[in-house]
Amino acid sequence: MSDITPAEVASNMRAFMHMINSEGSLNLDLDLDNQGKDINLADNNTKYGFIAYKGLVPQSGLTINNLCQNLTYLKPNVAPEIIYSFDADNKFDSSSYNVLFIPWPLKVEDESFKISSIRPIETNRFFDFFDYEPNEPIFNEVMRMVRSAIISTIKRLGSIDLIVFPECAFSTKTFNKLKEKIYEHFGEDAPSILSGVYGKDEDGGINTASLAFTGIGDGYDTINQKKHHRWYLDRDQIRAYNLAARLDPGKKWWENIDISRRKLAVLTTPDGIKLCPLVCEDLARQEPVAQAVRAIGPNFVVSLLLDGPQLKARWPGKYATVLSDDPGSSVLTVTPLGMTLKSTGLGDPPSRVVALWSEQGKSAEEISIGEDGIGIALELKVEKTTNWSLFGTKQEKIILKKMFHSTIIDQYKDSNSNNLRTVLEKLLKDGGYNI
């Protein structure tokens, strides 16, 4: 835990004791709405803002974000959730951080886009609402593919720190089953899982970034960050995705999801990675999320998209490079292969560019998945850089640099899920997972 600063330790203990003293018992529920209060490191009323932990310090400009090294101020419109994963045996490899990205679904059907039967507000004829509701996949086939990708990635990289799926990759039910199966294999050494999750509840449609990580107990702890902005489909997008038979291109269509209290999660790992998830529109809409991201300064931002090809010239490349410049985050944007292959309605050929990588000091890099690929393995290097504050203090900060990426082929497509479970368990037992 050496990369957690003394200020973080002291502030965390203060918040821990405040939680016990104010509530009479320790509440480890990570849903702030259920706790009835927001996480704040100061005693002020949160209507005036939050004090939170800080990662990177922007090295350009003269703003409050440059003021100090370890604490930051956030405006009250976004509540921070700074959480920690644990490595009880201290076995992590602090020099690298390995990511497996699976661009599920590999095919997106037109029928996944539906006119909403219930509208949250009444609109005139120029506006309407749509739901994204793909058919529920056969779980055994999902698990077979995931196990196949995990086995190949471990053989290639030696370990996996994070598994990523795009926006709306799974229903809540499927994601919960998936993370349970993965934890069964790895136990307390399980990689974190970040996935877009869709569904419905009493408040309407669900579109969240669900982040599962190893906490202090058995199994995964999970934090859900709701999407902050609705997707807006106009005529050009409807045509680009070949959806005119499903949604009237003469209307403007809003995604029918619940937009409630805006929260921004940051998961801090023992080796100093500060992972911040965003969901599609949240990367593009500068207010209020971008201000909060720049204030907290995560060194790794992963944006889950349901979007077309991740080309440098398109909007994800523009906004990813903004965050790479200020506060200096490394940014990975990801989208389903099914959406990139579907984006041909404006005359573009089918594309396999499913991800985009951006880091400070370099131009954005497009990442394609090869033919017959089911995933992409990325090896990231953990380095330190010097950050200066406005007052002239300096401190070493963790940053991520991309070493290489490669396509993961489905080498076990002729095997069933149960057979692959045996292969994976033997691989882990024999020491193939180099923690």
Tab-separated table of C-alpha atoms in Angstrom:
chain	number	residue	atom	x	y	z
A	1	MET	CA	0.000	0.000	0.000
A	2	SER	CA	3.073	2.256	-0.285
A	3	ASP	CA	1.603	4.333	-3.110
A	4	ILE	CA	-1.277	5.560	-0.952
A	5	THR	CA	-0.172	8.901	0.443
A	6	PRO	CA	-0.138	9.787	4.176
A	7	ALA	CA	-2.830	12.386	3.472
A	8	GLU	CA	-5.079	9.691	2.007
A	9	VAL	CA	-4.496	7.384	4.977
A	10	ALA	CA	-5.228	10.135	7.512
A	11	SER	CA	-8.311	11.388	5.679
A	12	ASN	CA	-9.592	7.855	5.177
A	13	MET	CA	-9.299	7.091	8.888
A	14	ARG	CA	-11.089	10.346	9.672
A	15	ALA	CA	-13.938	9.455	7.312
A	16	PHE	CA	-14.032	5.901	8.723
A	17	MET	CA	-14.376	7.116	12.314
A	18	HIS	CA	-16.933	9.733	11.281
A	19	MET	CA	-19.025	6.978	9.666
A	20	ILE	CA	-18.991	4.892	12.849
A	21	ASN	CA	-19.680	7.794	15.199
A	22	SER	CA	-22.465	9.303	13.110
A	23	GLU	CA	-24.324	6.090	12.308
A	24	GLY	CA	-23.477	3.927	15.301
A	25	SER	CA	-22.278	1.073	13.140
A	26	LEU	CA	-20.071	0.477	10.146
A	27	ASN	CA	-22.054	0.627	6.919
A	28	LEU	CA	-20.101	-0.837	3.996
A	29	ASP	CA	-22.930	-0.335	1.503
A	30	LEU	CA	-21.373	1.511	-1.434
A	31	ASP	CA	-24.676	2.945	-2.645
A	32	LEU	CA	-24.708	6.519	-1.402
A	33	ASP	CA	-28.448	6.859	-1.921
A	34	ASN	CA	-29.039	3.953	0.482
A	35	GLN	CA	-26.673	5.427	3.048
A	36	GLY	CA	-28.608	8.660	2.991
A	37	LYS	CA	-25.446	10.761	2.909
A	38	ASP	CA	-22.593	11.642	0.596
A	39	ILE	CA	-18.913	10.887	1.060
A	40	ASN	CA	-17.126	14.105	1.965
A	41	LEU	CA	-13.776	14.533	3.712
A	42	ALA	CA	-14.808	17.874	5.222
A	43	ASP	CA	-17.586	18.750	7.645
A	44	ASN	CA	-19.290	21.297	5.430
A	45	ASN	CA	-22.805	20.927	4.063
A	46	THR	CA	-22.359	19.208	0.710
A	47	LYS	CA	-24.619	21.738	-1.019
A	48	TYR	CA	-21.460	23.873	-1.040
A	49	GLY	CA	-19.286	21.130	-2.550
A	50	PHE	CA	-17.046	18.206	-1.597
A	51	ILE	CA	-13.482	17.673	-0.480
A	52	ALA	CA	-12.088	14.456	-1.967
A	53	TYR	CA	-8.850	12.588	-2.557
A	54	LYS	CA	-6.788	13.683	-5.519
A	55	GLY	CA	-4.523	11.883	-7.980
A	56	LEU	CA	-2.789	13.767	-10.764
A	57	VAL	CA	-2.219	17.516	-10.611
A	58	PRO	CA	-2.769	19.350	-13.940
A	59	GLN	CA	0.543	20.739	-15.140
A	60	SER	CA	-1.001	23.510	-17.216
A	61	GLY	CA	-3.191	26.435	-16.221
A	62	LEU	CA	-3.628	28.194	-12.888
A	63	THR	CA	-6.828	26.965	-11.243
A	64	ILE	CA	-7.959	25.456	-7.966
A	65	ASN	CA	-7.096	22.047	-9.454
A	66	ASN	CA	-3.389	22.995	-9.312
A	67	LEU	CA	-3.602	24.194	-5.722
A	68	CYS	CA	-2.410	21.144	-3.771
A	69	GLN	CA	-1.207	17.597	-4.246
A	70	ASN	CA	-3.552	15.227	-2.391
A	71	LEU	CA	-6.927	16.881	-1.736
A	72	THR	CA	-9.304	18.623	-4.092
A	73	TYR	CA	-12.562	20.553	-4.157
A	74	LEU	CA	-15.541	19.457	-6.270
A	75	LYS	CA	-18.629	21.458	-7.043
A	76	PRO	CA	-21.799	20.046	-5.428
A	77	ASN	CA	-23.327	18.811	-8.699
A	78	VAL	CA	-21.141	15.642	-8.750
A	79	ALA	CA	-20.631	13.499	-5.637
A	80	PRO	CA	-17.277	11.661	-5.464
A	81	GLU	CA	-16.950	7.999	-4.468
A	82	ILE	CA	-13.309	7.157	-3.782
A	83	ILE	CA	-12.964	3.449	-3.035
A	84	TYR	CA	-10.112	0.983	-2.600
A	85	SER	CA	-9.441	-2.556	-3.733
A	86	PHE	CA	-7.226	-4.756	-1.592
A	87	ASP	CA	-4.379	-7.217	-2.094
A	88	ALA	CA	-4.081	-9.050	1.220
A	89	ASP	CA	-0.934	-10.970	0.280
A	90	ASN	CA	0.762	-7.965	-1.380
A	91	LYS	CA	1.480	-10.057	-4.479
A	92	PHE	CA	0.666	-7.558	-7.194
A	93	ASP	CA	3.176	-6.728	-9.931
A	94	SER	CA	3.499	-2.963	-9.577
A	95	SER	CA	5.412	-2.523	-12.838
A	96	SER	CA	2.583	-3.471	-15.189
A	97	TYR	CA	-1.189	-3.321	-15.423
A	98	ASN	CA	-2.853	-5.766	-17.827
A	99	VAL	CA	-6.278	-5.197	-19.353
A	100	LEU	CA	-8.504	-7.630	-21.242
A	101	PHE	CA	-11.154	-5.883	-23.324
A	102	ILE	CA	-13.992	-7.997	-24.765
A	103	PRO	CA	-16.090	-5.972	-27.281
A	104	TRP	CA	-19.381	-7.731	-26.529
A	105	PRO	CA	-21.790	-8.063	-28.227
A	106	LEU	CA	-20.010	-9.094	-31.395
A	107	LYS	CA	-23.260	-8.498	-33.311
A	108	VAL	CA	-25.968	-5.913	-32.605
A	109	GLU	CA	-29.424	-6.633	-34.019
A	110	ASP	CA	-31.759	-3.875	-35.277
A	111	GLU	CA	-34.435	-5.213	-32.909
A	112	SER	CA	-32.315	-4.147	-29.923
A	113	PHE	CA	-33.564	-0.592	-30.499
A	114	LYS	CA	-37.238	-0.135	-29.606
A	115	ILE	CA	-39.692	2.740	-29.300
A	116	SER	CA	-40.356	3.268	-25.594
A	117	SER	CA	-43.819	2.226	-24.512
A	118	ILE	CA	-43.623	4.504	-21.470
A	119	ARG	CA	-42.315	8.047	-21.845
A	120	PRO	CA	-40.847	9.926	-18.884
A	121	ILE	CA	-42.235	13.233	-20.166
A	122	GLU	CA	-44.746	14.306	-22.806
A	123	THR	CA	-43.123	15.680	-25.956
A	124	ASN	CA	-44.288	17.093	-29.266
A	125	ARG	CA	-44.020	15.208	-32.529
A	126	PHE	CA	-40.383	16.207	-33.071
A	127	PHE	CA	-39.104	14.256	-30.045
A	128	ASP	CA	-39.548	10.750	-28.696
A	129	PHE	CA	-37.828	8.117	-26.538
A	130	PHE	CA	-36.203	4.764	-27.351
A	131	ASP	CA	-35.057	1.762	-25.318
A	132	TYR	CA	-31.991	-0.361	-25.946
A	133	GLU	CA	-33.089	-3.920	-25.097
A	134	PRO	CA	-31.034	-6.635	-26.816
A	135	ASN	CA	-32.088	-10.248	-26.582
A	136	GLU	CA	-30.695	-11.982	-23.513
A	137	PRO	CA	-27.728	-14.148	-24.629
A	138	ILE	CA	-27.322	-17.773	-23.638
A	139	PHE	CA	-25.197	-17.498	-20.511
A	140	ASN	CA	-23.181	-20.672	-21.133
A	141	GLU	CA	-22.043	-19.257	-24.477
A	142	VAL	CA	-21.090	-15.941	-22.860
A	143	MET	CA	-19.142	-17.767	-20.178
A	144	ARG	CA	-17.456	-20.016	-22.738
A	145	MET	CA	-16.231	-16.981	-24.679
A	146	VAL	CA	-15.074	-15.158	-21.536
A	147	ARG	CA	-13.192	-18.206	-20.252
A	148	SER	CA	-11.572	-18.668	-23.650
A	149	ALA	CA	-10.434	-15.037	-23.691
A	150	ILE	CA	-9.140	-15.205	-20.099
A	151	ILE	CA	-7.124	-18.375	-20.757
A	152	SER	CA	-5.488	-16.919	-23.879
A	153	THR	CA	-4.734	-13.613	-22.147
A	154	ILE	CA	-3.095	-15.274	-19.130
A	155	LYS	CA	-0.950	-17.362	-21.457
A	156	ARG	CA	0.091	-14.178	-23.270
A	157	LEU	CA	0.476	-11.651	-20.446
A	158	GLY	CA	0.783	-13.836	-17.345
A	159	SER	CA	-1.917	-11.981	-15.401
A	160	ILE	CA	-5.053	-9.873	-15.754
A	161	ASP	CA	-5.746	-6.819	-13.611
A	162	LEU	CA	-8.922	-5.582	-15.292
A	163	ILE	CA	-11.561	-7.060	-17.613
A	164	VAL	CA	-13.574	-4.471	-19.574
A	165	PHE	CA	-16.862	-4.781	-21.477
A	166	PRO	CA	-18.535	-1.875	-23.356
A	167	GLU	CA	-21.679	0.104	-22.565
A	168	CYS	CA	-24.842	-2.013	-22.205
A	169	ALA	CA	-22.888	-5.235	-22.714
A	170	PHE	CA	-25.002	-7.248	-20.268
A	171	SER	CA	-28.233	-7.169	-18.331
A	172	THR	CA	-28.000	-6.822	-14.564
A	173	LYS	CA	-28.822	-10.538	-14.175
A	174	THR	CA	-26.131	-11.693	-16.624
A	175	PHE	CA	-23.456	-9.413	-15.166
A	176	ASN	CA	-24.104	-10.666	-11.637
A	177	LYS	CA	-23.795	-14.289	-12.781
A	178	LEU	CA	-20.664	-13.470	-14.778
A	179	LYS	CA	-18.792	-11.867	-11.900
A	180	GLU	CA	-19.728	-14.729	-9.561
A	181	LYS	CA	-18.240	-17.271	-11.986
A	182	ILE	CA	-15.049	-15.245	-12.462
A	183	TYR	CA	-14.575	-14.901	-8.705
A	184	GLU	CA	-15.047	-18.652	-8.297
A	185	HIS	CA	-12.003	-19.158	-10.517
A	186	PHE	CA	-9.663	-16.545	-9.045
A	187	GLY	CA	-10.831	-16.037	-5.470
A	188	GLU	CA	-9.236	-13.066	-3.699
A	189	ASP	CA	-6.810	-12.642	-6.639
A	190	ALA	CA	-9.711	-11.955	-9.022
A	191	PRO	CA	-9.240	-9.144	-11.547
A	192	SER	CA	-11.541	-6.145	-11.385
A	193	ILE	CA	-14.426	-6.157	-13.870
A	194	LEU	CA	-15.860	-3.036	-15.514
A	195	SER	CA	-18.948	-3.431	-17.684
A	196	GLY	CA	-21.845	-1.455	-19.028
A	197	VAL	CA	-25.122	-2.861	-17.653
A	198	TYR	CA	-28.672	-2.275	-18.897
A	199	GLY	CA	-32.104	-3.062	-17.487
A	200	LYS	CA	-35.155	-1.500	-15.881
A	201	ASP	CA	-36.212	-0.557	-12.373
A	202	GLU	CA	-38.982	1.489	-10.770
A	203	ASP	CA	-37.317	4.719	-11.926
A	204	GLY	CA	-37.104	3.711	-15.590
A	205	GLY	CA	-34.326	2.404	-17.817
A	206	ILE	CA	-30.942	1.452	-16.374
A	207	ASN	CA	-27.649	2.333	-18.038
A	208	THR	CA	-24.750	2.052	-15.622
A	209	ALA	CA	-21.048	1.373	-15.409
A	210	SER	CA	-20.767	-1.528	-12.966
A	211	LEU	CA	-17.346	-1.915	-11.391
A	212	ALA	CA	-16.631	-5.120	-9.448
A	213	PHE	CA	-13.461	-5.316	-7.341
A	214	THR	CA	-11.994	-7.321	-4.479
A	215	GLY	CA	-12.840	-5.710	-1.157
A	216	ILE	CA	-12.194	-6.695	2.426
A	217	GLY	CA	-14.682	-9.580	2.455
A	218	ASP	CA	-15.358	-12.645	0.334
A	219	GLY	CA	-16.558	-12.135	-3.218
A	220	TYR	CA	-16.655	-8.970	-5.253
A	221	ASP	CA	-17.737	-5.594	-3.980
A	222	THR	CA	-19.595	-3.707	-6.714
A	223	ILE	CA	-20.224	-0.038	-7.292
A	224	ASN	CA	-22.724	1.179	-9.911
A	225	GLN	CA	-22.330	4.558	-11.566
A	226	LYS	CA	-25.373	5.677	-13.529
A	227	LYS	CA	-24.936	7.329	-16.883
A	228	HIS	CA	-25.131	11.099	-16.469
A	229	HIS	CA	-26.477	12.076	-19.898
A	230	ARG	CA	-29.023	10.492	-22.238
A	231	TRP	CA	-27.930	9.336	-25.686
A	232	TYR	CA	-29.491	11.518	-28.373
A	233	LEU	CA	-30.103	9.889	-31.768
A	234	ASP	CA	-30.569	12.269	-34.704
A	235	ARG	CA	-31.178	11.628	-38.392
A	236	ASP	CA	-27.504	11.073	-39.264
A	237	GLN	CA	-26.947	8.562	-36.472
A	238	ILE	CA	-30.134	6.654	-37.293
A	239	ARG	CA	-28.969	6.364	-40.873
A	240	ALA	CA	-25.382	5.531	-39.906
A	241	TYR	CA	-26.548	2.600	-37.754
A	242	ASN	CA	-29.153	1.478	-40.323
A	243	LEU	CA	-32.027	1.977	-37.860
A	244	ALA	CA	-34.504	3.910	-39.996
A	245	ALA	CA	-36.858	0.911	-40.090
A	246	ARG	CA	-36.929	0.941	-36.275
A	247	LEU	CA	-36.843	4.663	-35.406
A	248	ASP	CA	-38.358	7.457	-37.492
A	249	PRO	CA	-35.433	9.548	-38.823
A	250	GLY	CA	-37.770	12.547	-38.920
A	251	LYS	CA	-37.748	12.627	-35.120
A	252	LYS	CA	-35.069	13.243	-32.524
A	253	TRP	CA	-34.789	10.297	-30.157
A	254	TRP	CA	-33.700	10.390	-26.519
A	255	GLU	CA	-32.505	7.337	-24.606
A	256	ASN	CA	-35.127	6.419	-21.998
A	257	ILE	CA	-33.004	6.015	-18.858
A	258	ASP	CA	-33.168	7.323	-15.320
A	259	ILE	CA	-30.984	10.371	-14.672
A	260	SER	CA	-30.601	10.890	-10.944
A	261	ARG	CA	-27.889	12.110	-8.551
A	262	ARG	CA	-24.627	12.402	-10.470
A	263	LYS	CA	-21.751	10.484	-8.907
A	264	LEU	CA	-18.180	9.866	-10.007
A	265	ALA	CA	-16.414	6.712	-8.848
A	266	VAL	CA	-12.647	6.276	-8.594
A	267	LEU	CA	-11.209	2.877	-7.668
A	268	THR	CA	-7.698	3.040	-6.188
A	269	THR	CA	-5.642	-0.160	-6.401
A	270	PRO	CA	-2.693	-1.121	-4.154
A	271	ASP	CA	-0.244	-0.248	-6.936
A	272	GLY	CA	-1.566	3.287	-7.253
A	273	ILE	CA	-3.925	2.962	-10.239
A	274	LYS	CA	-6.861	5.355	-9.905
A	275	LEU	CA	-9.508	3.971	-12.264
A	276	CYS	CA	-12.416	6.239	-13.217
A	277	PRO	CA	-15.276	4.871	-15.383
A	278	LEU	CA	-17.392	7.028	-17.685
A	279	VAL	CA	-20.366	6.043	-19.850
A	280	CYS	CA	-20.511	7.307	-23.452
A	281	GLU	CA	-22.107	10.785	-23.390
A	282	ASP	CA	-20.411	11.505	-20.057
A	283	LEU	CA	-17.073	11.724	-21.884
A	284	ALA	CA	-18.385	14.315	-24.327
A	285	ARG	CA	-20.528	16.534	-22.080
A	286	GLN	CA	-18.059	18.811	-20.348
A	287	GLU	CA	-20.478	19.892	-17.655
A	288	PRO	CA	-20.589	18.784	-14.973
A	289	VAL	CA	-18.517	15.601	-15.250
A	290	ALA	CA	-15.327	16.845	-16.896
A	291	GLN	CA	-14.728	19.388	-14.136
A	292	ALA	CA	-14.984	16.627	-11.526
A	293	VAL	CA	-12.622	14.332	-13.460
A	294	ARG	CA	-10.024	17.084	-13.807
A	295	ALA	CA	-10.335	17.923	-10.109
A	296	ILE	CA	-9.893	14.318	-8.903
A	297	GLY	CA	-7.148	13.585	-11.447
A	298	PRO	CA	-7.481	9.813	-12.046
A	299	ASN	CA	-4.555	8.320	-13.933
A	300	PHE	CA	-6.785	5.870	-15.849
A	301	VAL	CA	-10.150	6.781	-17.382
A	302	VAL	CA	-12.138	4.042	-19.143
A	303	SER	CA	-15.114	5.257	-21.176
A	304	LEU	CA	-17.698	2.606	-22.062
A	305	LEU	CA	-19.439	3.404	-25.353
A	306	LEU	CA	-22.243	2.057	-27.529
A	307	ASP	CA	-20.815	3.803	-30.554
A	308	GLY	CA	-19.311	3.475	-34.001
A	309	PRO	CA	-15.618	2.986	-34.858
A	310	GLN	CA	-13.192	4.565	-32.390
A	311	LEU	CA	-11.369	6.722	-34.904
A	312	LYS	CA	-9.058	9.548	-33.873
A	313	ALA	CA	-11.023	12.036	-35.949
A	314	ARG	CA	-14.355	11.252	-34.281
A	315	TRP	CA	-15.678	12.717	-31.034
A	316	PRO	CA	-14.166	10.125	-28.604
A	317	GLY	CA	-10.668	10.999	-29.828
A	318	LYS	CA	-11.303	14.701	-29.311
A	319	TYR	CA	-12.518	14.414	-25.725
A	320	ALA	CA	-10.068	11.671	-24.703
A	321	THR	CA	-7.103	13.837	-25.648
A	322	VAL	CA	-8.545	16.709	-23.613
A	323	LEU	CA	-8.353	14.570	-20.450
A	324	SER	CA	-4.893	13.299	-21.403
A	325	ASP	CA	-3.733	16.917	-21.484
A	326	ASP	CA	-5.556	18.011	-18.315
A	327	PRO	CA	-5.191	16.392	-15.785
A	328	GLY	CA	-2.853	13.951	-17.606
A	329	SER	CA	-5.036	10.819	-17.526
A	330	SER	CA	-4.501	7.830	-19.768
A	331	VAL	CA	-7.854	7.252	-21.479
A	332	LEU	CA	-9.269	4.084	-23.036
A	333	THR	CA	-12.545	4.297	-24.976
A	334	VAL	CA	-14.253	1.020	-25.934
A	335	THR	CA	-17.282	0.056	-28.024
A	336	PRO	CA	-18.931	-3.238	-29.114
A	337	LEU	CA	-17.695	-4.860	-32.303
A	338	GLY	CA	-21.352	-5.245	-33.257
A	339	MET	CA	-21.767	-1.448	-33.401
A	340	THR	CA	-18.646	-0.775	-35.462
A	341	LEU	CA	-19.711	-3.408	-37.997
A	342	LYS	CA	-23.181	-1.885	-38.042
A	343	SER	CA	-21.967	1.661	-38.796
A	344	THR	CA	-22.199	1.506	-42.591
A	345	GLY	CA	-25.320	3.568	-43.354
A	346	LEU	CA	-23.450	6.693	-44.459
A	347	GLY	CA	-21.265	4.805	-46.928
A	348	ASP	CA	-18.441	3.805	-44.597
A	349	PRO	CA	-17.093	0.242	-44.800
A	350	PRO	CA	-17.521	-2.078	-41.789
A	351	SER	CA	-14.853	-1.240	-39.242
A	352	ARG	CA	-13.087	-3.299	-36.583
A	353	VAL	CA	-11.647	-0.302	-34.691
A	354	VAL	CA	-13.252	-1.022	-31.318
A	355	ALA	CA	-11.031	0.994	-28.972
A	356	LEU	CA	-8.961	4.148	-28.740
A	357	TRP	CA	-5.993	4.800	-26.445
A	358	SER	CA	-4.841	8.260	-25.418
A	359	GLU	CA	-1.972	9.192	-23.085
A	360	GLN	CA	-0.185	12.423	-22.301
A	361	GLY	CA	2.476	13.475	-24.783
A	362	LYS	CA	1.336	11.170	-27.600
A	363	SER	CA	-1.341	11.259	-30.274
A	364	ALA	CA	-4.352	8.992	-29.820
A	365	GLU	CA	-3.972	5.419	-31.105
A	366	GLU	CA	-6.750	3.452	-32.806
A	367	ILE	CA	-7.030	-0.180	-31.698
A	368	SER	CA	-8.525	-2.729	-34.101
A	369	ILE	CA	-9.577	-6.268	-33.351
A	370	GLY	CA	-8.423	-8.871	-35.874
A	371	GLU	CA	-10.606	-11.253	-37.803
A	372	ASP	CA	-12.023	-14.012	-35.590
A	373	GLY	CA	-10.978	-12.004	-32.548
A	374	ILE	CA	-13.051	-12.020	-29.361
A	375	GLY	CA	-10.921	-9.687	-27.280
A	376	ILE	CA	-7.921	-7.399	-27.050
A	377	ALA	CA	-5.097	-7.755	-24.531
A	378	LEU	CA	-3.360	-4.540	-23.480
A	379	GLU	CA	-0.150	-4.405	-21.453
A	380	LEU	CA	0.250	-1.079	-19.676
A	381	LYS	CA	3.420	0.057	-17.923
A	382	VAL	CA	3.161	1.679	-14.508
A	383	GLU	CA	5.549	4.631	-14.253
A	384	LYS	CA	6.092	7.628	-12.010
A	385	THR	CA	6.154	11.263	-13.019
A	386	THR	CA	6.756	14.458	-11.079
A	387	ASN	CA	3.744	16.719	-10.540
A	388	TRP	CA	4.151	20.311	-9.351
A	389	SER	CA	1.481	22.201	-7.446
A	390	LEU	CA	0.632	25.873	-7.685
A	391	PHE	CA	2.702	26.556	-4.548
A	392	GLY	CA	5.801	24.897	-5.957
A	393	THR	CA	5.598	21.594	-4.077
A	394	LYS	CA	6.416	18.455	-6.027
A	395	GLN	CA	5.352	14.830	-5.659
A	396	GLU	CA	5.811	11.598	-7.570
A	397	LYS	CA	2.566	10.404	-9.201
A	398	ILE	CA	1.646	7.139	-10.917
A	399	ILE	CA	0.860	7.226	-14.657
A	400	LEU	CA	0.116	4.509	-17.230
A	401	LYS	CA	1.888	4.076	-20.558
A	402	LYS	CA	0.764	1.631	-23.227
A	403	MET	CA	3.363	-0.993	-24.133
A	404	PHE	CA	1.476	-3.063	-26.703
A	405	HIS	CA	-1.855	-4.620	-27.585
A	406	SER	CA	-2.849	-7.756	-29.482
A	407	THR	CA	-5.992	-9.545	-30.607
A	408	ILE	CA	-7.212	-12.525	-28.613
A	409	ILE	CA	-8.520	-15.273	-30.887
A	410	ASP	CA	-11.184	-17.758	-29.774
A	411	GLN	CA	-8.828	-20.720	-29.673
A	412	TYR	CA	-11.371	-22.854	-27.826
A	413	LYS	CA	-14.503	-22.315	-29.913
A	414	ASP	CA	-14.927	-26.061	-30.305
A	415	SER	CA	-14.940	-26.564	-26.502
A	416	ASN	CA	-17.939	-26.147	-24.244
A	417	SER	CA	-18.053	-23.894	-21.207
A	418	ASN	CA	-17.592	-26.697	-18.647
A	419	ASN	CA	-14.490	-28.018	-20.416
A	420	LEU	CA	-12.978	-24.535	-20.426
A	421	ARG	CA	-13.702	-24.171	-16.734
A	422	THR	CA	-11.520	-27.221	-16.140
A	423	VAL	CA	-8.763	-25.820	-18.383
A	424	LEU	CA	-8.810	-22.456	-16.586
A	425	GLU	CA	-8.815	-23.980	-13.105
A	426	LYS	CA	-5.836	-26.190	-14.003
A	427	LEU	CA	-3.991	-23.210	-15.455
A	428	LEU	CA	-4.477	-21.208	-12.261
A	429	LYS	CA	-3.626	-24.143	-10.001
A	430	ASP	CA	-0.382	-24.851	-11.894
A	431	GLY	CA	0.799	-21.274	-11.322
A	432	GLY	CA	-0.003	-19.887	-14.737
A	433	TYR	CA	-1.389	-16.766	-13.117
A	434	ASN	CA	1.711	-14.761	-12.197
A	435	ILE	CA	0.534	-12.490	-9.390
